[in-house]
Short mmCIF file of C-alpha atoms in Angstrom, two decimals:
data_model
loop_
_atom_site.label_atom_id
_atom_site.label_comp_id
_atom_site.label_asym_id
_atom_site.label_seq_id
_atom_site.Cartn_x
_atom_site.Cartn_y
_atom_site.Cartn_z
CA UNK A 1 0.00 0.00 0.00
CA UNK A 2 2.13 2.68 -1.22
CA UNK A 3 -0.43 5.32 -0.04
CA UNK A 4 -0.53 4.80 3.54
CA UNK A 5 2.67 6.76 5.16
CA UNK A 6 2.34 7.68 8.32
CA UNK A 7 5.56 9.34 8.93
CA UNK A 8 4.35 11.77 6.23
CA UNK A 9 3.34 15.28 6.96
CA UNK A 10 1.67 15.39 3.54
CA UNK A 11 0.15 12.13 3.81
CA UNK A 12 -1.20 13.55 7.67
CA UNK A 13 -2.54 16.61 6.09
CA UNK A 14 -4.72 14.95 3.98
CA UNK A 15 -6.45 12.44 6.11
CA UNK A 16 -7.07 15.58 8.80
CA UNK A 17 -8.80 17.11 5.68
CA UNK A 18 -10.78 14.19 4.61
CA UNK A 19 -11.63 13.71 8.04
CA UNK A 20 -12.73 17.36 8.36
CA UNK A 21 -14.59 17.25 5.36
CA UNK A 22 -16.80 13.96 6.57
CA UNK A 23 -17.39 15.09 9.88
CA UNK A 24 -18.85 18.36 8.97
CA UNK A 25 -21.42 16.15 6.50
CA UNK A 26 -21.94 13.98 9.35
CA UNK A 27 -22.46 15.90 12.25
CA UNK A 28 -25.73 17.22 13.24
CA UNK A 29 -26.06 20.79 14.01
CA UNK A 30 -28.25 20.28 16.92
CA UNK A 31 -28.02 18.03 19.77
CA UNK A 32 -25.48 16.35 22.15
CA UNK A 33 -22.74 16.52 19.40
CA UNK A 34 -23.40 20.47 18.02
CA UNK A 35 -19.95 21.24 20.13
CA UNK A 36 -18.19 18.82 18.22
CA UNK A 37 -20.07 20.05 14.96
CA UNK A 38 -18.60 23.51 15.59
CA UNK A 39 -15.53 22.93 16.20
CA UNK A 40 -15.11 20.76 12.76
CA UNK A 41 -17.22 24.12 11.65
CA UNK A 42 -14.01 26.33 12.69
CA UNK A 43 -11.37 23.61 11.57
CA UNK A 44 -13.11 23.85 8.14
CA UNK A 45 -13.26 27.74 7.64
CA UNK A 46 -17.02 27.63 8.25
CA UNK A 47 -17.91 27.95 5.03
CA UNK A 48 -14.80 29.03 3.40
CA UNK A 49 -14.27 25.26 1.77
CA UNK A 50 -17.12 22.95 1.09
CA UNK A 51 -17.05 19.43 2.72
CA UNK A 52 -16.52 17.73 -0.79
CA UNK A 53 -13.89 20.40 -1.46
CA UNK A 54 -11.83 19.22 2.20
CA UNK A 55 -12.11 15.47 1.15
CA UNK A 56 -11.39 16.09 -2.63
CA UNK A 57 -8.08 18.45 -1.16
CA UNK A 58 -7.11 15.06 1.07
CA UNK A 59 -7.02 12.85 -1.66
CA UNK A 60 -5.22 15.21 -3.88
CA UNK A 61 -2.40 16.10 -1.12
CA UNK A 62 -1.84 12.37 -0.69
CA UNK A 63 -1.48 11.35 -4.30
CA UNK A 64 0.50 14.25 -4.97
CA UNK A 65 3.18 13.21 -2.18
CA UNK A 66 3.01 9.56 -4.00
CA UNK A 67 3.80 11.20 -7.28
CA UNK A 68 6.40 13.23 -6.46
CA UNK A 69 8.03 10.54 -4.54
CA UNK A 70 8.03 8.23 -7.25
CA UNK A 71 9.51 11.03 -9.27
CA UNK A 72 12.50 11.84 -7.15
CA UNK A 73 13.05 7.95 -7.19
CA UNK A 74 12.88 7.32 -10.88
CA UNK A 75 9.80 5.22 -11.17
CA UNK A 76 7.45 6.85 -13.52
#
């Protein structure tokens, strides 16, 4: 599984955004998790990026580190 790399920052920055972008779908603005719901609300820009937009910006960060890996390395 070349994607996976943990002991990537880039790799880290995009799974925080993916994750950012599905919990602010998934959260409920009302009830015993709005707290949590606002807080993903302020980690997100509240309303500056949609939640598609965060998880579409993960997956890009991550296959961009793969590519320019493989790049440095020779194995296009």
């Amino acid at each position: 599984m070349r994607y996976v790399r943990p002991k990537s920052l880039t790799w880290w920055a995009g799974v925080l955004s993916m994750l950012t972008g599905t919990a602010s779908v998934a959260l409920p603005a009302t009830g015993p998790l709005a707290e949590l719901a606002r807080l993903v609300a302020l980690l997100a820009g509240t309303g500056d990026a949609s939640p598609s937009g965060l998880v579409f910006l993960g997956l890009g960060l991550i296959g961009l580190r793969d590519r320019i890996e493989r790049g440095f390395r020779g194995d296009a």
